[in-house]
Short mmCIF file of C-alpha atoms in Angstrom, two decimals:
data_model
loop_
_atom_site.label_atom_id
_atom_site.label_comp_id
_atom_site.label_asym_id
_atom_site.label_seq_id
_atom_site.Cartn_x
_atom_site.Cartn_y
_atom_site.Cartn_z
CA MET A 1 0.01 -0.03 -0.01
CA ASN A 2 1.45 3.36 -1.06
CA GLU A 3 -0.33 5.71 1.23
CA THR A 4 1.06 9.03 2.44
CA ARG A 5 1.82 9.55 6.10
CA GLU A 6 -1.04 12.10 6.27
CA ASN A 7 -3.53 9.70 4.74
CA ARG A 8 -2.40 6.84 6.95
CA ILE A 9 -2.91 8.88 10.07
CA LYS A 10 -6.32 10.02 8.88
CA ARG A 11 -7.34 6.42 8.14
CA MET A 12 -6.16 5.28 11.55
CA GLN A 13 -7.90 8.18 13.24
CA MET A 14 -11.18 7.19 11.56
CA ARG A 15 -10.70 3.50 12.43
CA SER A 16 -10.07 4.52 16.00
CA MET A 17 -13.38 6.40 16.11
CA ARG A 18 -15.41 3.66 14.54
CA ARG A 19 -14.62 0.54 16.42
CA GLY A 20 -17.88 -1.27 17.24
CA ILE A 21 -18.23 -0.64 21.01
CA LYS A 22 -18.60 2.89 22.23
CA GLU A 23 -16.01 2.57 25.01
CA MET A 24 -13.29 1.71 22.56
CA ASP A 25 -14.45 4.48 20.18
CA LEU A 26 -13.93 7.03 22.99
CA ILE A 27 -10.67 5.58 24.25
CA LEU A 28 -8.94 4.98 20.93
CA SER A 29 -10.14 8.20 19.27
CA ALA A 30 -8.76 10.30 22.19
CA TYR A 31 -5.45 8.40 22.07
CA ALA A 32 -5.20 8.69 18.23
CA GLU A 33 -5.90 12.46 18.25
CA ARG A 34 -3.24 13.02 20.89
CA ASN A 35 -0.49 10.72 19.61
CA LEU A 36 -0.58 9.58 16.04
CA ALA A 37 0.99 12.72 14.45
CA GLY A 38 4.03 12.31 16.74
CA MET A 39 4.66 8.61 16.11
CA ASP A 40 7.38 7.19 14.02
CA VAL A 41 6.81 4.54 11.32
CA ALA A 42 7.38 1.58 13.66
CA ALA A 43 4.93 3.02 16.27
CA LEU A 44 2.32 3.66 13.54
CA ASP A 45 2.80 0.04 12.29
CA LEU A 46 2.15 -1.33 15.76
CA TYR A 47 -0.88 0.86 16.31
CA ASP A 48 -2.22 -0.13 12.89
CA ALA A 49 -1.80 -3.81 13.86
CA LEU A 50 -3.60 -3.11 17.18
CA LEU A 51 -6.56 -1.65 15.24
CA HIS A 52 -7.06 -5.10 13.66
CA GLU A 53 -7.60 -6.70 17.07
CA ASN A 54 -11.10 -7.59 18.42
CA ASP A 55 -12.82 -4.81 20.45
CA GLN A 56 -13.70 -7.10 23.29
CA ASP A 57 -10.04 -8.18 23.64
CA LEU A 58 -8.85 -4.55 23.39
CA TYR A 59 -11.25 -3.40 26.06
CA GLN A 60 -10.15 -6.11 28.45
CA TRP A 61 -6.46 -5.28 27.81
CA VAL A 62 -6.92 -1.52 28.26
CA THR A 63 -8.92 -1.95 31.45
CA GLY A 64 -6.48 -4.48 32.86
CA GLN A 65 -9.02 -7.38 33.04
CA VAL A 66 -6.67 -9.53 30.92
CA PRO A 67 -2.96 -9.05 30.16
CA ALA A 68 -2.22 -7.73 26.75
CA PRO A 69 -0.02 -9.77 24.43
CA GLU A 70 3.61 -8.85 25.01
CA ARG A 71 3.80 -7.31 21.51
CA PHE A 72 1.16 -4.67 22.50
CA GLY A 73 2.09 -4.31 26.20
CA ASP A 74 3.69 -0.88 26.19
CA LEU A 75 1.17 0.50 23.70
CA ILE A 76 -1.81 -0.76 25.75
CA GLN A 77 -0.28 0.75 28.86
CA ASP A 78 0.04 4.09 27.15
CA ILE A 79 -3.52 3.92 25.76
CA SER A 80 -4.90 3.00 29.17
CA GLN A 81 -3.50 6.19 30.59
CA THR A 82 -5.06 8.39 27.96
CA PHE A 83 -7.74 9.80 30.28
CA GLN A 84 -5.32 10.17 33.18
CA LYS A 85 -3.09 12.58 31.30
#
């Protein structure tokens, strides 16, 4: 996919807002708005991969009900602190 950085960020912001469950819409859209523009390519790749995960799993990871996969651990921790910043 040959998409510009700007278009990629816009796509991920939209995907963050339209998840499927309202709680994740709110959490991820706030996180995306605050952080995506400042991310490097590797961080954007990881966030993009996270957006392909199931909402119910994401919600349990972000709320600490279930440990996140190691691959997403630091990102999930950062997302879970979105409303505390």
